[in-house]
Structures are given as structure tokens and as C-alpha cells.
mmCIF file of C-alpha atoms in Angstrom:
data_model
loop_
_atom_site.group_PDB
_atom_site.id
_atom_site.type_symbol
_atom_site.label_atom_id
_atom_site.label_comp_id
_atom_site.label_asym_id
_atom_site.label_seq_id
_atom_site.Cartn_x
_atom_site.Cartn_y
_atom_site.Cartn_z
ATOM 1 C CA UNK A 1 20.708 3.993 -6.346
ATOM 2 C CA UNK A 2 20.616 5.755 -2.992
ATOM 3 C CA UNK A 3 16.907 6.352 -2.368
ATOM 4 C CA UNK A 4 17.562 9.079 0.179
ATOM 5 C CA UNK A 5 19.272 11.042 -2.596
ATOM 6 C CA UNK A 6 16.724 10.490 -5.346
ATOM 7 C CA UNK A 7 13.556 11.149 -3.299
ATOM 8 C CA UNK A 8 14.066 14.920 -2.854
ATOM 9 C CA UNK A 9 14.527 15.172 -6.615
ATOM 10 C CA UNK A 10 11.194 13.482 -7.311
ATOM 11 C CA UNK A 11 9.333 15.130 -4.429
ATOM 12 C CA UNK A 12 11.228 18.323 -3.525
ATOM 13 C CA UNK A 13 8.436 19.382 -1.129
ATOM 14 C CA UNK A 14 9.156 16.454 1.188
ATOM 15 C CA UNK A 15 11.130 17.781 4.126
ATOM 16 C CA UNK A 16 11.211 14.935 6.642
ATOM 17 C CA UNK A 17 11.013 11.828 4.562
ATOM 18 C CA UNK A 18 11.706 8.376 5.871
ATOM 19 C CA UNK A 19 12.004 5.256 3.795
ATOM 20 C CA UNK A 20 10.517 1.939 4.900
ATOM 21 C CA UNK A 21 10.938 -1.407 3.179
ATOM 22 C CA UNK A 22 7.704 -3.289 3.823
ATOM 23 C CA UNK A 23 5.776 -6.186 2.278
ATOM 24 C CA UNK A 24 3.305 -5.066 -0.360
ATOM 25 C CA UNK A 25 -0.234 -5.431 1.053
ATOM 26 C CA UNK A 26 -1.342 -7.690 -1.802
ATOM 27 C CA UNK A 27 1.733 -9.536 -3.057
ATOM 28 C CA UNK A 28 4.028 -9.381 0.022
ATOM 29 C CA UNK A 29 6.855 -8.408 -2.339
ATOM 30 C CA UNK A 30 9.413 -6.069 -0.698
ATOM 31 C CA UNK A 31 8.332 -2.533 -1.532
ATOM 32 C CA UNK A 32 9.717 0.860 -0.593
ATOM 33 C CA UNK A 33 7.421 3.416 1.012
ATOM 34 C CA UNK A 34 8.264 7.032 1.695
ATOM 35 C CA UNK A 35 6.656 8.717 4.680
ATOM 36 C CA UNK A 36 6.350 12.475 4.352
ATOM 37 C CA UNK A 37 5.861 13.163 8.035
ATOM 38 C CA UNK A 38 5.623 16.933 7.620
ATOM 39 C CA UNK A 39 2.581 16.628 5.318
ATOM 40 C CA UNK A 40 1.303 13.293 6.697
ATOM 41 C CA UNK A 41 1.490 11.649 3.287
ATOM 42 C CA UNK A 42 2.645 8.217 2.210
ATOM 43 C CA UNK A 43 4.086 7.249 -1.160
ATOM 44 C CA UNK A 44 4.723 3.872 -2.736
ATOM 45 C CA UNK A 45 7.786 3.597 -4.932
ATOM 46 C CA UNK A 46 7.064 2.162 -8.365
ATOM 47 C CA UNK A 47 9.953 1.206 -10.631
ATOM 48 C CA UNK A 48 9.806 1.276 -14.416
ATOM 49 C CA UNK A 49 12.848 -0.520 -15.739
ATOM 50 C CA UNK A 50 13.302 -1.304 -19.469
ATOM 51 C CA UNK A 51 14.448 -4.820 -20.228
ATOM 52 C CA UNK A 52 17.718 -5.482 -22.087
ATOM 53 C CA UNK A 53 18.752 -4.546 -24.717
ATOM 54 C CA UNK A 54 16.732 -1.358 -24.134
ATOM 55 C CA UNK A 55 18.112 -0.986 -20.593
ATOM 56 C CA UNK A 56 19.795 2.332 -19.896
ATOM 57 C CA UNK A 57 21.897 3.994 -17.219
ATOM 58 C CA UNK A 58 21.548 7.375 -15.533
ATOM 59 C CA UNK A 59 24.119 10.132 -15.817
ATOM 60 C CA UNK A 60 23.810 12.200 -12.642
ATOM 61 C CA UNK A 61 25.621 15.461 -12.181
ATOM 62 C CA UNK A 62 26.291 17.479 -9.053
ATOM 63 C CA UNK A 63 24.890 20.900 -8.208
ATOM 64 C CA UNK A 64 28.040 22.483 -9.668
ATOM 65 C CA UNK A 65 27.247 21.015 -13.088
ATOM 66 C CA UNK A 66 24.749 23.788 -13.717
ATOM 67 C CA UNK A 67 27.438 26.429 -13.276
ATOM 68 C CA UNK A 68 29.191 27.836 -16.354
ATOM 69 C CA UNK A 69 32.496 26.202 -17.278
ATOM 70 C CA UNK A 70 31.855 23.327 -14.870
ATOM 71 C CA UNK A 71 34.283 20.446 -15.279
ATOM 72 C CA UNK A 72 32.554 18.023 -12.913
ATOM 73 C CA UNK A 73 32.513 14.538 -14.473
ATOM 74 C CA UNK A 74 29.229 13.621 -12.775
ATOM 75 C CA UNK A 75 28.244 10.085 -11.839
ATOM 76 C CA UNK A 76 27.007 7.134 -13.867
ATOM 77 C CA UNK A 77 24.390 4.883 -12.263
ATOM 78 C CA UNK A 78 24.163 1.469 -13.866
ATOM 79 C CA UNK A 79 20.527 0.999 -12.864
ATOM 80 C CA UNK A 80 18.567 3.251 -15.194
ATOM 81 C CA UNK A 81 15.168 2.386 -13.753
ATOM 82 C CA UNK A 82 12.707 5.245 -13.416
ATOM 83 C CA UNK A 83 11.387 5.543 -9.869
ATOM 84 C CA UNK A 84 7.952 7.035 -9.438
ATOM 85 C CA UNK A 85 6.348 7.836 -6.098
ATOM 86 C CA UNK A 86 2.614 7.248 -6.067
ATOM 87 C CA UNK A 87 0.389 8.291 -3.124
ATOM 88 C CA UNK A 88 -1.081 5.401 -1.155
ATOM 89 C CA UNK A 89 -3.498 5.300 1.756
ATOM 90 C CA UNK A 90 -1.607 3.940 4.813
ATOM 91 C CA UNK A 91 -4.787 1.994 5.573
ATOM 92 C CA UNK A 92 -3.746 -0.576 2.964
ATOM 93 C CA UNK A 93 -0.248 -0.931 4.414
ATOM 94 C CA UNK A 94 -1.535 -1.349 7.969
ATOM 95 C CA UNK A 95 -4.119 -3.957 6.967
ATOM 96 C CA UNK A 96 -1.503 -5.849 4.981
ATOM 97 C CA UNK A 97 0.789 -5.969 7.999
ATOM 98 C CA UNK A 98 -1.614 -6.987 10.767
ATOM 99 C CA UNK A 99 -4.509 -8.792 9.040
ATOM 100 C CA UNK A 100 -3.036 -12.237 9.658
ATOM 101 C CA UNK A 101 -2.147 -11.452 13.260
ATOM 102 C CA UNK A 102 -5.787 -11.892 14.125
ATOM 103 C CA UNK A 103 -6.564 -12.324 17.804
ATOM 104 C CA UNK A 104 -9.686 -12.331 19.940
ATOM 105 C CA UNK A 105 -7.791 -10.496 22.645
ATOM 106 C CA UNK A 106 -6.512 -6.949 22.913
ATOM 107 C CA UNK A 107 -2.748 -6.569 22.933
ATOM 108 C CA UNK A 108 -0.188 -3.759 23.257
ATOM 109 C CA UNK A 109 0.985 -2.189 20.032
ATOM 110 C CA UNK A 110 4.536 -3.430 20.598
ATOM 111 C CA UNK A 111 3.300 -7.029 20.775
ATOM 112 C CA UNK A 112 1.135 -6.555 17.685
ATOM 113 C CA UNK A 113 4.047 -5.071 15.733
ATOM 114 C CA UNK A 114 6.447 -7.835 16.750
ATOM 115 C CA UNK A 115 3.901 -10.533 15.894
ATOM 116 C CA UNK A 116 3.418 -8.960 12.461
ATOM 117 C CA UNK A 117 7.175 -8.821 11.894
ATOM 118 C CA UNK A 118 7.593 -12.472 12.909
ATOM 119 C CA UNK A 119 4.735 -13.592 10.669
ATOM 120 C CA UNK A 120 6.023 -11.795 7.590
ATOM 121 C CA UNK A 121 9.598 -12.850 8.340
ATOM 122 C CA UNK A 122 8.468 -16.468 8.409
ATOM 123 C CA UNK A 123 6.769 -16.110 5.040
ATOM 124 C CA UNK A 124 9.796 -14.357 3.574
ATOM 125 C CA UNK A 125 12.122 -17.048 4.908
ATOM 126 C CA UNK A 126 10.049 -19.716 3.155
ATOM 127 C CA UNK A 127 10.185 -17.794 -0.113
ATOM 128 C CA UNK A 128 13.945 -17.424 0.195
ATOM 129 C CA UNK A 129 14.258 -21.075 1.280
ATOM 130 C CA UNK A 130 15.964 -20.096 4.512
ATOM 131 C CA UNK A 131 15.540 -21.567 7.956
ATOM 132 C CA UNK A 132 14.027 -19.066 10.340
ATOM 133 C CA UNK A 133 16.931 -18.974 12.762
ATOM 134 C CA UNK A 134 18.202 -15.916 14.671
ATOM 135 C CA UNK A 135 20.298 -14.948 11.669
ATOM 136 C CA UNK A 136 17.242 -14.568 9.442
ATOM 137 C CA UNK A 137 14.522 -13.684 11.944
ATOM 138 C CA UNK A 138 14.940 -9.988 11.169
ATOM 139 C CA UNK A 139 14.011 -10.204 7.497
ATOM 140 C CA UNK A 140 11.569 -7.306 7.880
ATOM 141 C CA UNK A 141 13.362 -4.876 10.234
ATOM 142 C CA UNK A 142 11.156 -1.923 9.217
ATOM 143 C CA UNK A 143 7.788 -3.391 10.228
ATOM 144 C CA UNK A 144 8.090 -2.721 13.960
ATOM 145 C CA UNK A 145 9.418 0.860 13.697
ATOM 146 C CA UNK A 146 6.775 1.653 11.077
ATOM 147 C CA UNK A 147 3.856 0.458 13.203
ATOM 148 C CA UNK A 148 5.245 2.212 16.284
ATOM 149 C CA UNK A 149 5.279 5.644 14.659
ATOM 150 C CA UNK A 150 2.933 8.068 16.398
ATOM 151 C CA UNK A 151 1.127 9.105 13.227
ATOM 152 C CA UNK A 152 0.363 5.478 12.301
ATOM 153 C CA UNK A 153 -1.851 5.200 15.401
ATOM 154 C CA UNK A 154 -4.688 7.067 13.673
ATOM 155 C CA UNK A 155 -4.642 4.527 10.842
ATOM 156 C CA UNK A 156 -4.548 1.615 13.277
ATOM 157 C CA UNK A 157 -7.692 3.025 14.856
ATOM 158 C CA UNK A 158 -9.377 2.833 11.446
ATOM 159 C CA UNK A 159 -9.097 -0.963 11.526
ATOM 160 C CA UNK A 160 -8.821 -1.826 15.217
ATOM 161 C CA UNK A 161 -10.827 -1.563 18.393
ATOM 162 C CA UNK A 162 -8.858 0.179 21.126
ATOM 163 C CA UNK A 163 -8.873 0.324 24.900
ATOM 164 C CA UNK A 164 -6.836 2.178 27.474
ATOM 165 C CA UNK A 165 -4.855 -0.206 29.638
ATOM 166 C CA UNK A 166 -3.893 1.471 32.932
ATOM 167 C CA UNK A 167 -1.603 -1.430 33.833
ATOM 168 C CA UNK A 168 0.791 -0.558 31.011
ATOM 169 C CA UNK A 169 -0.168 3.078 30.614
ATOM 170 C CA UNK A 170 -0.939 2.835 26.913
ATOM 171 C CA UNK A 171 -3.565 1.830 24.368
ATOM 172 C CA UNK A 172 -4.142 -1.806 23.421
ATOM 173 C CA UNK A 173 -5.457 -2.963 20.039
ATOM 174 C CA UNK A 174 -7.586 -5.684 18.473
ATOM 175 C CA UNK A 175 -8.302 -6.023 14.753
ATOM 176 C CA UNK A 176 -11.938 -5.369 13.859
ATOM 177 C CA UNK A 177 -12.934 -6.823 10.493
ATOM 178 C CA UNK A 178 -16.121 -4.800 10.418
ATOM 179 C CA UNK A 179 -14.027 -1.622 10.427
ATOM 180 C CA UNK A 180 -11.794 -2.998 7.674
ATOM 181 C CA UNK A 181 -14.762 -3.858 5.461
ATOM 182 C CA UNK A 182 -16.428 -0.502 6.165
ATOM 183 C CA UNK A 183 -13.281 1.261 4.958
ATOM 184 C CA UNK A 184 -13.156 -0.866 1.816
ATOM 185 C CA UNK A 185 -16.847 -0.296 1.179
ATOM 186 C CA UNK A 186 -16.392 3.460 1.597
ATOM 187 C CA UNK A 187 -13.593 3.428 -0.971
ATOM 188 C CA UNK A 188 -15.779 1.450 -3.354
ATOM 189 C CA UNK A 189 -18.600 3.951 -2.880
ATOM 190 C CA UNK A 190 -16.307 6.880 -3.669
ATOM 191 C CA UNK A 191 -15.011 5.219 -6.816
ATOM 192 C CA UNK A 192 -18.496 4.390 -8.066
ATOM 193 C CA UNK A 193 -20.254 7.608 -7.059
ATOM 194 C CA UNK A 194 -18.426 9.776 -9.571
ATOM 195 C CA UNK A 195 -17.917 9.291 -13.263
ATOM 196 C CA UNK A 196 -14.523 7.703 -13.735
ATOM 197 C CA UNK A 197 -14.832 8.397 -17.433
ATOM 198 C CA UNK A 198 -14.769 12.136 -16.744
ATOM 199 C CA UNK A 199 -12.482 12.333 -13.711
ATOM 200 C CA UNK A 200 -9.783 9.981 -15.034
ATOM 201 C CA UNK A 201 -10.471 9.406 -18.743
ATOM 202 C CA UNK A 202 -6.982 8.156 -19.643
ATOM 203 C CA UNK A 203 -6.473 5.804 -16.699
ATOM 204 C CA UNK A 204 -9.410 4.256 -14.859
ATOM 205 C CA UNK A 205 -11.840 5.633 -17.419
ATOM 206 C CA UNK A 206 -10.048 3.718 -20.154
ATOM 207 C CA UNK A 207 -10.402 0.509 -18.140
ATOM 208 C CA UNK A 208 -14.135 1.137 -17.778
ATOM 209 C CA UNK A 209 -14.524 1.496 -21.537
ATOM 210 C CA UNK A 210 -12.697 -1.816 -22.043
ATOM 211 C CA UNK A 211 -15.206 -3.555 -19.775
ATOM 212 C CA UNK A 212 -18.142 -2.440 -21.922
ATOM 213 C CA UNK A 213 -19.000 -4.640 -24.901
ATOM 214 C CA UNK A 214 -19.998 -1.720 -27.132
ATOM 215 C CA UNK A 215 -19.328 1.842 -25.990
ATOM 216 C CA UNK A 216 -21.837 3.203 -28.522
ATOM 217 C CA UNK A 217 -24.833 1.101 -27.510
ATOM 218 C CA UNK A 218 -24.102 0.349 -23.846
ATOM 219 C CA UNK A 219 -26.906 1.104 -21.417
ATOM 220 C CA UNK A 220 -26.525 3.102 -18.221
ATOM 221 C CA UNK A 221 -26.732 -0.148 -16.284
ATOM 222 C CA UNK A 222 -23.868 -1.641 -18.302
ATOM 223 C CA UNK A 223 -21.724 1.446 -17.742
ATOM 224 C CA UNK A 224 -22.402 1.312 -14.006
ATOM 225 C CA UNK A 225 -21.597 -2.391 -13.849
ATOM 226 C CA UNK A 226 -18.315 -1.803 -15.680
ATOM 227 C CA UNK A 227 -17.417 1.086 -13.396
ATOM 228 C CA UNK A 228 -18.150 -1.005 -10.307
ATOM 229 C CA UNK A 229 -15.952 -3.836 -11.575
ATOM 230 C CA UNK A 230 -13.070 -1.457 -12.293
ATOM 231 C CA UNK A 231 -13.497 0.050 -8.823
ATOM 232 C CA UNK A 232 -13.270 -3.423 -7.291
ATOM 233 C CA UNK A 233 -10.198 -4.229 -9.392
ATOM 234 C CA UNK A 234 -8.504 -0.992 -8.330
ATOM 235 C CA UNK A 235 -9.042 -1.660 -4.630
ATOM 236 C CA UNK A 236 -8.030 -5.309 -4.987
ATOM 237 C CA UNK A 237 -4.647 -4.170 -6.244
ATOM 238 C CA UNK A 238 -3.809 -3.213 -2.653
ATOM 239 C CA UNK A 239 -5.535 -5.982 -0.704
ATOM 240 C CA UNK A 240 -4.599 -9.642 -0.292
ATOM 241 C CA UNK A 241 -6.898 -11.949 -2.315
ATOM 242 C CA UNK A 242 -8.204 -13.751 0.768
ATOM 243 C CA UNK A 243 -9.230 -10.424 2.323
ATOM 244 C CA UNK A 244 -10.986 -9.392 -0.882
ATOM 245 C CA UNK A 245 -12.905 -12.668 -0.952
ATOM 246 C CA UNK A 246 -13.904 -12.289 2.685
ATOM 247 C CA UNK A 247 -14.999 -8.694 2.083
ATOM 248 C CA UNK A 248 -17.120 -9.542 -0.952
ATOM 249 C CA UNK A 249 -18.726 -12.512 0.799
ATOM 250 C CA UNK A 250 -19.560 -10.293 3.763
ATOM 251 C CA UNK A 251 -21.027 -7.670 1.438
ATOM 252 C CA UNK A 252 -23.181 -10.272 -0.324
ATOM 253 C CA UNK A 253 -24.435 -11.576 3.018
ATOM 254 C CA UNK A 254 -25.334 -8.050 4.136
ATOM 255 C CA UNK A 255 -27.254 -7.429 0.915
ATOM 256 C CA UNK A 256 -29.253 -10.640 1.412
ATOM 257 C CA UNK A 257 -30.165 -9.593 4.958
ATOM 258 C CA UNK A 258 -31.372 -6.188 3.720
ATOM 259 C CA UNK A 259 -33.594 -7.877 1.169
#
């Protein structure tokens, strides 16, 4: 299916969309992201595809099909997967791309982007059992153009220290783990400060109820503990396991210092 054709159908308000194929921040699996540059929003494409023998195809008609007496045969798409576009914070995508390109030194954005592309290309080549030669070195061609977009700079600043470098006439970047963990902690605080049972009863709220041994006799402390665990699980769905472990260890250390 041509994504550029199906996206306006799902999100008709998107005017200047661009599609990027990037590694998922947790699993590194190739994932499509749609950038709505006019509204500064980012969407992750999720695919729901029934397994055979329940698999289906799409019958897609043209604009003329809605007209009376139309004889347009339409088009049959073999892949009947349902594509859903779910909002995602670009913070997760940026962290997933540059977290392993850790350096003690500041570097230009172009160098950071190319290092990220090389790193993820190397991992992808290993998964595909390919030698990383010039033919396969561009396995992630969208990483560099994504990170070099002007609007991504604000999200890079959420996780990086920056300096102006007069010698190159631009900003240079260095990953700051404290900023990354502060962002994750802020997300955790937002998810645990409100009642997930009330705000999202059929999604996250349902997961909270499953964490409680007995919904009828559970104490306030048990409900809060369950909500915190679900909040952690939700965030961890968009963060590599090793980052999650580092974050939680840092949080535990900070709590010990406060005590």
C-alpha cells in the first residue's frame, strides 16, 4: 500500500506530511512515522493485520466512485492490514536514535546524525546477516534527514547540552543523561498524578485493575502501586530496556540520597 495515499484518508487534517522509516526506540524494528509539520505533530504507524485464513484485502475506489452511475472498477489491495496512526512524543524517537552514540565531547548535528545512522545500520546488517559494505551501509537512509529537520532541534535540546560553535557557525550537541531521565521522570509523574481509572478506564485503567489482587478490597496504597507500575510499563514500551534499567537505577540512587 502506498502510505502517501492512505495517510490523508486516516488524518485528513495533515497538510504537509512526511513519512520516515526509522528504528523503533525500544525494539529497533523498522517503523513508519508521519511528521505533520504544519501542526508539529508526530504519529507512529501501527498495523493490525489478521492472520490467515482470516486475512482480507481492501477494495479501494476512486473519487468518481461516489458519483451516481459510476462505472469505475476501483482497486484491490492484497494487503488488508488496518493502519492506525497513533501520536508519539518525538522525544522517544530522538533518544532511541542517539542514545548509543554517547560521547563526552560536543559534536555538530551532522556528525551526530551520521554516527547514529552508521550505528543503527550496523545493527540492522547483523540482523539481516549482511556484511556492512558500501552496498548495505545505507540501511537507514531516513535517520540523517530526520535528525537534520529544523523542528527536531527543539527535541534534541530536551536531551542534549548545546553550545554555539563560531568555527562552524552552528550549534553543537552532547547527550545529557540527566535531561533524558528528567524527561522520563516527568512523564511518570504525569501518568501517576491523575487517576488512570477515570481518564482512560478502557485502556490504561483496565491494566491498573489487572494489577490489583482484589479490586473490591484493595487499599489506596495498592491502587497507587498498581498505577505506578502501569505507568512504568507504558513508558518502557518506547524506551530500550537498557535505558529503562539505567533510569530506574538512577532514580533509586536519588531516592537513597534524599533519605
